[in-house]
């Protein structure tokens, strides 16, 4: 099984989960390929970010959603289509967690694979 973070970026965010205030979110588009199947999921992980250099991800506030699964392999065209959905799908996950992602306040540059 091969798992690749197609996209990952950290943003300022607000969420309280398990009694802990979290001030940032890692947003990731993940591709997993196994036995001729490809699947893509979006994941949002809220973490405390108590200082400018604190990027310790806590995985208890991790939320994900399957966006696509079928026979095949990675496709740049499909990934572009999924990236167009990323904000809306991530916002939906954040809302389920009673959180919000501040898209206009990135904490790191986007990482693309």
Short mmCIF file of C-alpha atoms in Angstrom, two decimals:
data_model
loop_
_atom_site.label_atom_id
_atom_site.label_comp_id
_atom_site.label_asym_id
_atom_site.label_seq_id
_atom_site.Cartn_x
_atom_site.Cartn_y
_atom_site.Cartn_z
CA UNK A 1 0.00 0.00 0.00
CA UNK A 2 1.29 3.45 -0.93
CA UNK A 3 -0.03 6.49 0.88
CA UNK A 4 0.91 9.98 -0.31
CA UNK A 5 -0.05 13.38 1.02
CA UNK A 6 -0.98 15.03 -2.27
CA UNK A 7 -1.50 18.35 -0.47
CA UNK A 8 -0.87 19.50 3.08
CA UNK A 9 -1.00 22.93 4.64
CA UNK A 10 -1.48 24.32 8.14
CA UNK A 11 -3.88 27.17 8.85
CA UNK A 12 -4.93 29.22 11.83
CA UNK A 13 -8.13 27.72 13.18
CA UNK A 14 -10.30 27.57 16.28
CA UNK A 15 -11.73 24.45 17.85
CA UNK A 16 -12.15 23.05 21.33
CA UNK A 17 -11.98 19.28 21.42
CA UNK A 18 -11.64 16.95 24.41
CA UNK A 19 -11.49 20.06 26.58
CA UNK A 20 -8.41 21.42 24.79
CA UNK A 21 -8.40 24.70 22.85
CA UNK A 22 -6.84 24.29 19.43
CA UNK A 23 -5.67 27.25 17.36
CA UNK A 24 -4.53 25.59 14.13
CA UNK A 25 -5.51 22.89 11.67
CA UNK A 26 -3.56 20.66 9.32
CA UNK A 27 -5.53 20.15 6.09
CA UNK A 28 -4.46 17.20 3.95
CA UNK A 29 -5.54 15.53 0.72
CA UNK A 30 -4.39 11.91 0.98
CA UNK A 31 -4.05 9.41 -1.89
CA UNK A 32 -3.86 5.70 -1.09
CA UNK A 33 -3.11 3.16 -3.80
CA UNK A 34 -3.34 -0.59 -3.29
CA UNK A 35 -3.98 -3.54 -5.61
CA UNK A 36 -5.07 -1.37 -8.54
CA UNK A 37 -7.43 0.73 -6.39
CA UNK A 38 -7.01 4.45 -5.72
CA UNK A 39 -8.74 6.35 -2.97
CA UNK A 40 -8.59 9.99 -1.97
CA UNK A 41 -9.64 11.42 1.34
CA UNK A 42 -9.53 14.85 2.91
CA UNK A 43 -8.40 15.11 6.51
CA UNK A 44 -8.46 17.93 9.04
CA UNK A 45 -6.53 17.68 12.28
CA UNK A 46 -6.94 20.46 14.83
CA UNK A 47 -3.94 21.01 17.11
CA UNK A 48 -3.11 23.40 19.99
CA UNK A 49 -0.46 25.64 18.31
CA UNK A 50 0.27 27.50 21.56
CA UNK A 51 3.22 29.43 20.08
CA UNK A 52 4.45 30.43 16.64
CA UNK A 53 6.84 27.48 16.49
CA UNK A 54 4.49 24.85 17.99
CA UNK A 55 3.43 22.44 15.26
CA UNK A 56 2.93 19.37 17.44
CA UNK A 57 -0.02 17.63 15.82
CA UNK A 58 -2.40 15.92 18.24
CA UNK A 59 -4.39 13.24 16.46
CA UNK A 60 -7.35 13.07 18.84
CA UNK A 61 -9.02 15.89 16.90
CA UNK A 62 -8.62 14.20 13.49
CA UNK A 63 -11.53 14.11 11.07
CA UNK A 64 -11.56 12.66 7.56
CA UNK A 65 -13.90 11.99 4.67
CA UNK A 66 -13.55 9.71 1.65
CA UNK A 67 -13.85 11.77 -1.54
CA UNK A 68 -13.16 9.21 -4.26
CA UNK A 69 -12.47 5.48 -4.59
CA UNK A 70 -12.24 3.39 -7.76
CA UNK A 71 -10.02 1.11 -9.79
CA UNK A 72 -7.12 3.01 -11.26
CA UNK A 73 -4.12 5.07 -10.25
CA UNK A 74 -3.23 8.65 -9.39
CA UNK A 75 -4.45 11.23 -11.85
CA UNK A 76 -3.33 14.87 -11.90
CA UNK A 77 -6.66 15.83 -13.50
CA UNK A 78 -8.65 14.08 -10.76
CA UNK A 79 -6.43 15.59 -8.07
CA UNK A 80 -7.07 19.07 -9.49
CA UNK A 81 -10.83 18.42 -9.31
CA UNK A 82 -10.51 17.22 -5.72
CA UNK A 83 -8.41 20.27 -4.80
CA UNK A 84 -11.28 22.45 -6.03
CA UNK A 85 -13.52 20.70 -3.47
CA UNK A 86 -10.98 20.79 -0.66
CA UNK A 87 -12.10 23.99 1.11
CA UNK A 88 -15.78 23.05 1.15
CA UNK A 89 -15.13 19.49 2.30
CA UNK A 90 -12.67 20.65 4.96
CA UNK A 91 -15.11 23.29 6.19
CA UNK A 92 -17.76 20.58 6.48
CA UNK A 93 -15.44 18.47 8.64
CA UNK A 94 -14.54 21.52 10.74
CA UNK A 95 -18.23 22.31 11.29
CA UNK A 96 -18.84 18.75 12.50
CA UNK A 97 -16.08 19.33 15.07
CA UNK A 98 -17.54 22.74 16.05
CA UNK A 99 -14.44 24.37 14.62
CA UNK A 100 -13.48 26.83 11.93
CA UNK A 101 -10.50 27.04 9.56
CA UNK A 102 -9.16 30.49 8.65
CA UNK A 103 -8.14 29.95 5.03
CA UNK A 104 -6.73 33.48 4.74
CA UNK A 105 -4.21 32.78 7.55
CA UNK A 106 -1.84 29.97 6.42
CA UNK A 107 0.84 29.03 8.94
CA UNK A 108 3.11 27.24 6.43
CA UNK A 109 3.43 27.08 2.66
CA UNK A 110 1.46 24.35 0.90
CA UNK A 111 3.27 21.04 0.44
CA UNK A 112 2.38 19.32 -2.82
CA UNK A 113 3.42 15.86 -3.99
#
